[in-house]
XYZ file of C-alpha atoms in Angstrom:
559
model
C -59.346 203.738 -166.237
C -57.580 202.222 -169.241
C -54.064 203.174 -168.162
C -51.463 200.948 -166.366
C -52.541 199.479 -163.062
C -50.728 200.865 -160.031
C -49.708 198.145 -157.497
C -48.070 198.687 -154.143
C -45.582 196.076 -152.880
C -45.415 195.679 -149.133
C -42.330 193.464 -149.005
C -39.601 191.998 -151.138
C -41.514 188.738 -151.788
C -44.404 190.633 -153.396
C -41.944 192.634 -155.472
C -40.343 189.422 -156.754
C -43.752 187.928 -157.478
C -44.839 191.082 -159.329
C -41.656 191.000 -161.358
C -42.357 187.402 -162.322
C -45.911 188.226 -163.367
C -44.726 191.158 -165.470
C -42.147 188.956 -167.103
C -44.804 186.383 -167.917
C -46.972 188.977 -169.591
C -44.204 190.279 -171.681
C -43.904 188.855 -175.133
C -40.833 188.351 -177.221
C -41.196 191.810 -178.667
C -41.418 193.502 -175.202
C -40.324 197.133 -175.455
C -36.889 198.273 -174.278
C -35.452 194.927 -172.956
C -32.137 196.594 -171.939
C -33.935 199.057 -169.735
C -35.988 196.334 -168.159
C -32.837 194.245 -167.496
C -31.177 197.198 -165.805
C -34.255 197.825 -163.715
C -34.268 194.181 -162.601
C -30.577 194.354 -161.725
C -31.120 197.514 -159.674
C -34.009 195.852 -157.858
C -31.890 192.758 -157.093
C -29.035 194.872 -155.737
C -31.455 196.847 -153.583
C -32.852 193.567 -152.254
C -29.377 192.359 -151.206
C -28.666 195.696 -149.554
C -31.878 195.469 -147.587
C -31.026 191.913 -146.464
C -27.529 192.978 -145.356
C -28.905 195.922 -143.434
C -31.411 193.619 -141.727
C -28.595 191.186 -140.742
C -26.439 193.999 -139.388
C -29.358 195.266 -137.386
C -29.930 191.801 -135.857
C -26.254 191.515 -134.916
C -26.371 194.871 -133.224
C -29.379 193.806 -131.241
C -27.511 190.647 -130.093
C -24.500 192.753 -129.110
C -26.692 195.033 -127.079
C -28.298 192.049 -125.278
C -24.857 190.506 -124.604
C -23.477 193.749 -123.257
C -26.477 194.142 -121.009
C -26.005 190.567 -119.682
C -22.301 191.161 -119.141
C -23.053 194.393 -117.359
C -25.509 192.588 -115.065
C -22.948 189.880 -114.373
C -20.290 192.458 -113.543
C -22.691 194.160 -111.188
C -23.347 190.843 -109.403
C -19.606 190.038 -109.245
C -18.974 193.485 -107.869
C -21.593 192.944 -105.190
C -20.273 189.462 -104.371
C -16.657 190.630 -104.168
C -17.699 193.524 -102.022
C -19.537 191.136 -99.736
C -16.517 188.803 -99.630
C -14.252 191.687 -98.767
C -16.609 192.755 -96.013
C -16.767 189.185 -94.742
C -12.976 188.845 -94.820
C -12.653 192.079 -92.884
C -14.974 190.708 -90.232
C -13.145 187.335 -90.201
C -9.800 189.128 -89.928
C -11.149 191.153 -87.046
C -12.179 187.945 -85.240
C -8.775 186.343 -85.893
C -7.020 189.487 -84.644
C -9.110 189.354 -81.495
C -8.175 185.689 -80.976
C -4.501 186.505 -81.534
C -4.788 189.218 -78.898
C -6.327 186.784 -76.402
C -3.561 184.280 -77.115
C -0.923 186.932 -76.519
C -2.632 187.912 -73.277
C -3.034 184.282 -72.244
C -6.791 184.630 -71.783
C -7.978 182.427 -74.654
C -9.870 179.316 -73.519
C -10.952 176.268 -75.479
C -14.613 177.180 -74.998
C -13.998 180.699 -76.326
C -12.122 179.334 -79.327
C -14.926 176.886 -80.083
C -17.561 179.612 -79.861
C -15.633 182.003 -82.111
C -14.942 179.477 -84.868
C -18.356 177.858 -84.627
C -19.915 181.270 -85.275
C -17.511 181.840 -88.182
C -18.397 178.454 -89.704
C -22.116 179.142 -89.454
C -22.024 182.752 -90.580
C -19.338 182.517 -93.278
C -19.635 178.929 -94.514
C -18.173 179.559 -97.987
C -15.236 181.584 -96.713
C -14.649 179.022 -93.942
C -14.186 176.296 -96.541
C -12.483 178.424 -99.206
C -9.937 180.024 -96.861
C -9.341 176.703 -95.024
C -10.148 178.269 -91.670
C -10.317 174.764 -90.115
C -6.506 174.566 -90.372
C -6.195 177.937 -88.629
C -8.578 176.741 -85.909
C -6.525 173.529 -85.539
C -3.364 175.571 -85.061
C -4.981 177.628 -82.305
C -6.572 174.547 -80.680
C -3.423 172.416 -80.641
C -1.752 174.291 -77.790
C -4.945 174.541 -75.733
C -5.950 170.881 -76.195
C -2.417 169.679 -75.443
C -2.727 171.219 -71.996
C -6.097 169.521 -71.474
C -4.629 166.073 -72.213
C -1.362 166.619 -70.386
C -0.773 163.777 -67.920
C -3.784 161.842 -69.238
C -3.846 158.080 -68.582
C -6.161 156.618 -71.254
C -6.523 153.266 -69.485
C -7.623 154.819 -66.193
C -9.870 157.594 -67.542
C -11.027 156.511 -70.985
C -13.705 159.208 -71.404
C -11.450 162.155 -70.545
C -11.781 164.888 -73.178
C -14.381 163.021 -75.242
C -16.912 165.872 -75.237
C -14.220 168.404 -76.102
C -12.944 166.343 -79.037
C -16.502 165.788 -80.251
C -16.980 169.569 -80.448
C -13.637 169.982 -82.198
C -14.524 167.216 -84.673
C -17.622 169.113 -85.784
C -15.485 172.211 -86.168
C -12.402 170.741 -87.869
C -13.719 167.736 -89.798
C -13.990 168.344 -93.516
C -17.124 167.531 -95.459
C -15.239 165.310 -97.898
C -14.898 161.823 -96.327
C -12.011 160.941 -98.663
C -9.855 163.684 -97.121
C -10.146 162.189 -93.634
C -6.483 161.158 -93.421
C -5.280 164.724 -94.041
C -8.014 166.673 -92.290
C -7.086 169.105 -89.477
C -9.068 166.994 -87.025
C -7.033 163.872 -87.876
C -3.845 165.881 -87.396
C -5.064 167.083 -83.984
C -5.927 163.529 -82.856
C -2.552 162.205 -84.029
C -0.748 164.989 -82.186
C -2.705 164.831 -78.905
C -4.573 161.538 -78.421
C -2.472 158.950 -80.250
C 0.812 159.570 -78.365
C -0.924 159.067 -75.006
C -2.565 155.833 -76.199
C 0.705 154.565 -77.656
C 2.685 155.252 -74.453
C 0.116 153.632 -72.154
C -0.484 150.750 -74.539
C 3.223 150.036 -74.875
C 4.290 150.549 -71.272
C 1.384 149.788 -68.957
C -1.286 147.821 -70.822
C -1.383 144.081 -70.146
C -2.769 142.304 -73.233
C -4.049 139.487 -71.003
C -6.492 142.066 -69.625
C -8.101 143.515 -72.763
C -10.937 145.378 -71.028
C -9.143 148.699 -70.309
C -8.016 149.064 -73.920
C -11.359 147.913 -75.305
C -13.150 150.367 -73.021
C -10.909 153.150 -74.317
C -11.562 152.307 -77.974
C -15.282 152.000 -77.312
C -15.367 155.440 -75.660
C -13.531 156.938 -78.650
C -15.240 154.824 -81.305
C -16.992 157.738 -83.018
C -14.114 160.170 -82.560
C -11.110 158.227 -83.884
C -10.546 158.734 -87.613
C -10.055 155.421 -89.468
C -6.368 156.147 -90.081
C -5.730 156.779 -86.371
C -7.613 153.621 -85.367
C -5.522 151.600 -87.841
C -2.348 153.063 -86.360
C -3.423 152.089 -82.837
C -4.342 148.560 -83.875
C -1.214 147.999 -85.983
C 1.375 149.761 -83.824
C 0.039 149.232 -80.297
C -2.422 146.332 -80.074
C -0.952 143.797 -82.516
C 2.681 143.998 -81.263
C 1.535 143.545 -77.654
C -0.769 140.649 -78.554
C 1.957 138.973 -80.618
C 4.417 139.243 -77.748
C 1.845 137.880 -75.288
C 1.058 134.910 -77.531
C 4.765 134.172 -77.975
C 5.245 134.052 -74.179
C 1.956 132.239 -73.487
C 2.386 128.893 -71.723
C -0.800 126.777 -71.705
C 0.490 124.678 -68.812
C 1.168 127.584 -66.463
C -1.448 130.217 -67.224
C -4.839 129.939 -65.570
C -6.729 132.286 -67.917
C -7.614 130.647 -71.277
C -6.038 132.432 -74.213
C -9.354 132.952 -76.004
C -10.498 135.199 -73.141
C -7.963 137.875 -74.128
C -7.622 137.203 -77.860
C -11.226 136.773 -79.025
C -12.397 140.243 -77.881
C -10.160 141.677 -80.615
C -11.782 139.709 -83.428
C -14.262 142.486 -84.397
C -11.450 145.049 -84.649
C -8.511 143.006 -85.938
C -10.256 140.229 -87.873
C -7.868 138.517 -90.295
C -4.872 140.329 -88.840
C -5.007 137.788 -86.004
C -4.338 134.957 -88.482
C -0.612 135.351 -87.878
C -1.156 134.466 -84.196
C -3.191 131.319 -84.840
C -0.194 129.284 -86.021
C 1.613 129.967 -82.767
C -1.487 129.164 -80.717
C -2.069 125.834 -82.499
C 1.620 124.971 -82.187
C 1.630 125.535 -78.427
C -1.695 123.750 -77.960
C -0.302 120.770 -79.845
C 2.699 120.587 -77.534
C 0.550 120.280 -74.399
C -2.102 118.023 -75.971
C 0.474 115.267 -76.427
C 0.193 114.548 -72.692
C -3.567 115.206 -72.455
C -5.949 112.561 -71.104
C -9.632 112.496 -72.174
C -10.744 112.649 -68.554
C -9.383 116.205 -68.374
C -12.301 118.427 -69.417
C -10.151 121.550 -69.454
C -8.932 120.742 -72.971
C -12.462 121.088 -74.306
C -12.893 124.406 -72.467
C -9.681 125.682 -74.070
C -10.253 124.369 -77.599
C -14.013 124.728 -78.151
C -14.021 128.561 -78.411
C -11.601 128.302 -81.363
C -13.893 126.198 -83.534
C -15.377 129.174 -85.367
C -12.133 131.142 -85.309
C -9.705 128.684 -86.919
C -10.357 127.859 -90.544
C -12.176 124.484 -90.912
C -9.154 122.612 -92.272
C -6.812 123.754 -89.494
C -9.451 123.034 -86.856
C -10.073 119.527 -88.157
C -6.346 118.839 -88.498
C -5.745 119.900 -84.890
C -8.492 117.645 -83.516
C -7.666 114.658 -85.691
C -4.007 114.905 -84.766
C -4.320 115.357 -80.998
C -7.872 114.703 -79.752
C -9.463 111.976 -81.861
C -6.736 109.336 -81.254
C -7.020 109.827 -77.476
C -10.804 109.534 -77.617
C -10.549 106.388 -79.722
C -8.269 104.846 -77.118
C -10.700 105.772 -74.359
C -13.623 104.289 -76.303
C -11.703 101.057 -76.858
C -11.372 100.721 -73.084
C -15.064 101.366 -72.551
C -17.057 98.270 -71.570
C -20.777 97.743 -72.179
C -21.957 96.058 -68.990
C -25.707 96.067 -68.309
C -25.135 94.724 -64.787
C -22.744 97.481 -63.728
C -22.623 100.133 -66.430
C -20.010 102.866 -66.033
C -20.254 105.739 -68.501
C -17.048 107.641 -67.788
C -15.213 106.892 -71.061
C -18.420 107.219 -73.071
C -19.109 110.677 -71.635
C -15.509 111.750 -72.241
C -16.033 110.989 -75.917
C -19.527 112.383 -76.542
C -18.676 115.582 -74.678
C -16.666 116.498 -77.801
C -19.638 115.981 -80.141
C -20.133 119.713 -80.751
C -16.436 120.327 -81.421
C -15.290 117.369 -83.530
C -16.672 117.104 -87.094
C -19.607 114.718 -87.081
C -18.066 112.204 -89.496
C -15.189 111.573 -87.080
C -17.504 111.278 -84.078
C -19.840 108.896 -85.904
C -16.944 106.737 -87.098
C -15.557 106.509 -83.561
C -18.916 105.328 -82.237
C -19.459 102.955 -85.142
C -16.117 101.307 -84.411
C -15.556 101.714 -80.683
C -19.067 101.593 -79.214
C -21.787 100.028 -81.354
C -19.981 96.719 -82.092
C -19.681 96.149 -78.322
C -23.229 97.370 -77.712
C -24.699 95.122 -80.428
C -22.605 92.177 -79.245
C -23.979 92.519 -75.701
C -27.491 92.920 -77.111
C -27.067 89.781 -79.225
C -25.939 87.605 -76.317
C -28.624 89.054 -74.071
C -31.380 88.335 -76.612
C -30.211 84.765 -76.901
C -31.381 84.258 -73.297
C -34.731 85.907 -74.268
C -35.243 88.559 -71.494
C -37.251 90.831 -73.840
C -38.619 93.259 -71.265
C -35.249 93.917 -69.670
C -33.600 94.331 -73.075
C -36.284 96.789 -74.149
C -35.695 98.931 -71.078
C -31.936 98.718 -71.652
C -32.357 99.710 -75.308
C -34.574 102.679 -74.459
C -32.196 103.662 -71.681
C -29.296 103.952 -74.127
C -31.374 106.088 -76.488
C -32.172 108.376 -73.567
C -28.479 108.581 -72.736
C -27.715 109.638 -76.307
C -30.571 112.136 -76.270
C -29.260 113.672 -73.052
C -25.511 113.496 -73.710
C -25.329 114.050 -77.478
C -28.673 114.846 -79.091
C -26.980 115.951 -82.319
C -25.467 112.472 -82.701
C -28.807 110.741 -82.217
C -30.148 112.799 -85.121
C -27.437 111.426 -87.425
C -28.639 108.847 -89.956
C -25.663 106.555 -89.380
C -26.236 106.523 -85.606
C -29.947 105.879 -86.055
C -29.033 103.022 -88.374
C -26.972 101.412 -85.604
C -29.934 101.586 -83.233
C -32.167 100.179 -85.976
C -29.861 97.177 -86.207
C -30.456 96.533 -82.517
C -34.182 97.060 -82.963
C -34.250 94.482 -85.785
C -32.485 92.002 -83.532
C -35.081 92.626 -80.820
C -37.931 92.161 -83.345
C -36.437 88.827 -84.393
C -36.335 87.715 -80.762
C -39.963 88.779 -80.164
C -41.128 86.888 -83.271
C -39.348 83.781 -82.043
C -36.861 83.803 -84.877
C -33.192 83.078 -84.496
C -31.398 86.315 -83.725
C -28.799 86.992 -86.406
C -25.864 89.230 -85.638
C -25.559 91.990 -88.220
C -22.735 91.861 -90.736
C -22.436 95.648 -90.404
C -20.353 95.185 -87.254
C -17.724 93.220 -89.124
C -17.760 95.607 -92.083
C -17.383 98.678 -89.880
C -14.571 97.119 -87.874
C -12.742 96.097 -91.025
C -13.171 99.549 -92.569
C -11.910 101.271 -89.429
C -8.881 99.006 -89.200
C -8.120 99.755 -92.842
C -8.453 103.507 -92.292
C -6.254 103.347 -89.203
C -3.593 101.427 -91.086
C -3.682 103.955 -93.921
C -3.414 106.829 -91.469
C -0.484 105.213 -89.686
C 1.129 104.510 -93.049
C 0.828 108.190 -93.941
C 2.395 109.264 -90.668
C 5.235 106.763 -90.964
C 5.861 107.700 -94.590
C 5.919 111.387 -93.655
C 8.310 110.745 -90.779
C 10.567 108.672 -93.002
C 10.491 111.359 -95.644
C 11.392 114.041 -93.109
C 14.323 111.963 -91.892
C 15.583 111.463 -95.433
C 15.492 115.218 -95.937
C 18.071 115.565 -93.176
C 20.679 114.021 -95.467
C 19.561 115.053 -98.940
C 18.449 118.215 -100.736
C 14.755 118.321 -101.565
C 13.891 118.338 -105.224
C 15.842 115.314 -106.486
C 14.052 112.543 -108.326
C 14.440 110.067 -105.466
C 12.917 112.512 -103.042
C 10.053 113.216 -105.393
C 9.302 109.489 -105.287
C 9.550 109.621 -101.513
C 7.115 112.534 -101.459
C 4.689 110.381 -103.405
C 5.198 107.775 -100.729
C 4.006 110.244 -98.143
C 0.518 109.606 -99.565
C -1.721 112.646 -99.232
C 0.292 114.717 -96.779
C 1.271 118.046 -98.303
C 4.762 119.489 -98.159
C 3.539 122.114 -95.703
C 2.195 119.432 -93.348
C 5.473 117.503 -93.564
C 7.575 120.553 -92.714
C 5.144 121.491 -89.940
C 5.393 117.970 -88.491
C 9.181 118.131 -88.709
C 9.150 121.477 -86.884
C 6.887 120.111 -84.152
C 9.142 117.075 -83.800
C 11.991 119.444 -82.915
C 9.720 121.807 -80.915
C 10.159 124.690 -83.363
C 7.590 127.242 -84.486
C 6.565 127.063 -88.141
C 4.260 129.858 -89.312
C 3.799 132.240 -92.274
C 5.153 135.761 -92.136
C 2.251 138.101 -92.965
C 2.719 140.305 -96.001
C 6.015 138.685 -97.063
C 6.465 136.626 -100.233
C 9.107 135.738 -102.802
C 8.226 135.135 -106.460
C 4.590 134.944 -105.415
C 5.253 132.244 -102.771
C 4.498 132.762 -99.074
C 7.536 133.181 -96.809
C 7.437 131.155 -93.570
C 9.391 131.246 -90.355
C 11.028 127.921 -89.470
C 12.317 128.711 -86.006
C 14.802 131.552 -86.632
C 15.081 130.897 -90.383
C 13.053 132.520 -93.161
C 12.104 130.011 -95.859
C 9.587 129.320 -98.589
C 8.492 126.132 -100.321
C 7.951 125.320 -103.981
C 5.288 122.632 -103.644
C 5.054 122.086 -107.383
C 8.727 121.123 -107.707
C 8.958 119.798 -104.111
C 11.777 122.108 -103.032
C 12.563 124.225 -99.982
C 14.541 127.476 -100.095
C 16.010 129.288 -97.083
C 17.267 132.845 -96.671
C 21.057 132.930 -96.335
C 23.664 135.666 -96.489
C 24.087 134.982 -100.221
C 20.344 135.065 -100.908
C 17.793 132.281 -101.300
C 19.377 128.822 -101.357
C 18.004 125.335 -101.919
C 18.209 123.416 -98.599
C 17.124 120.209 -96.913
C 15.129 119.975 -93.695
C 18.275 118.977 -91.837
C 20.040 122.076 -93.140
C 17.061 124.187 -92.040
C 17.418 122.792 -88.529
C 21.174 123.465 -88.513
C 20.600 127.047 -89.720
C 18.079 127.605 -86.911
C 20.539 126.412 -84.254
C 23.298 128.529 -85.825
C 21.183 131.705 -85.712
C 20.045 130.901 -82.164
C 23.652 130.541 -80.983
C 24.593 133.868 -82.586
C 21.778 135.628 -80.730
C 22.956 134.196 -77.435
């Protein structure tokens, strides 16, 4: 009972704690300090050994778990590889059977589709991994070629559509970015595209777009984007360009928009290169046009939303508006025997001509006459007849050109007449509005400025025939051309000599657009007011006269 207490340590932490307690109880004169030091050292070494053994044991456990996982993985790989080998044996057996049918000449397209459709469904991974779609394409090429042999796409647009739809599902890859190199695209380029190209080049008449449009509509979902681009760029556009070049507005009975506009959804901005030629040829025939001829409106109106706004306005202001102004100047306001021919010629263009030009024409050519007649009529005080006449003209505007009657400036002109009528009713002296004089003066001023611009541009173009553009004197002359741009001047010069002036799509030099001036390639440096033409020695600075001479020289060589 009085002897040393026996304590049992369950773990290393208790042993360390016990050692610390023993050390605390020991006094400076503890017995045998060397022995106790050695005992502590032995205990510490044993503790480290135990910790090392525990770490080694944990590592062994991890190794065992890793080896077990690796073993499980190897078992799965073994099973997967075995399955793949079995699948490949079955696929090889199917391919061998197809090869045998090909050798015997008994393989049909339907049989080929069934075999590969089953392979794609049953062995999807192997079908993609082993690129079986390319093998199927190789087998299908010979069979499909026979199906499309002698095919006329324009006569039988839907021929083979169902077959190609089935082949598309079989050969098309899942990745949309690989469309251009997919087996299906290759098959279409080998079988369908040549037939379309031959018929499009040899037999298709671009003035009758329906057969080709019907073909593309039938194949809309089956033509890969790259194949459709090839058809549009290599078949449709060359034929359309050639047709536009040979188009004669005076001789052809079918308006050009009837066979060009249907291609807008497919070709879009690619048709821009044709618009210059179309405007050029329209301008040539509009010189002799008379406003009484309504066919001009039928030909031009469909192009309003197709041409860019600036080109559309330039075309109308150059060729249509002056003729309408002349017609309106000849129009007489005669309440006793009113004839509306010239008036109707003008307002029939209200939906085509920009409103500011239409309003200005009426402000200058119609309302001064109308208000003058109203003024003289009111002086004789027949109020009831004038009122009916006034309301009659508003009804004419509402029926002939409702959009003009809604314009503030047009309503203002009618308000002037209404004020004059109110003055007559109130017994006041009817005063003629000063607006008539102001409008007439403004129009005369604008006309003079416009004529000055045209004369300055013509004079400038003539000076270019004897001098190289870019000199200081010519720069001053360009300033004299008022607001006409260099492009407009060259275009006017080309029209004066009945030459085609248009940009060449996709071609530029030093970042500047290359144009065709007749048979000559040229570009303009608007900043420095210079023109350069393509010669045998390269790009050379030329005048407009030299451009014309180069065109005639090239034309004579071709003849």
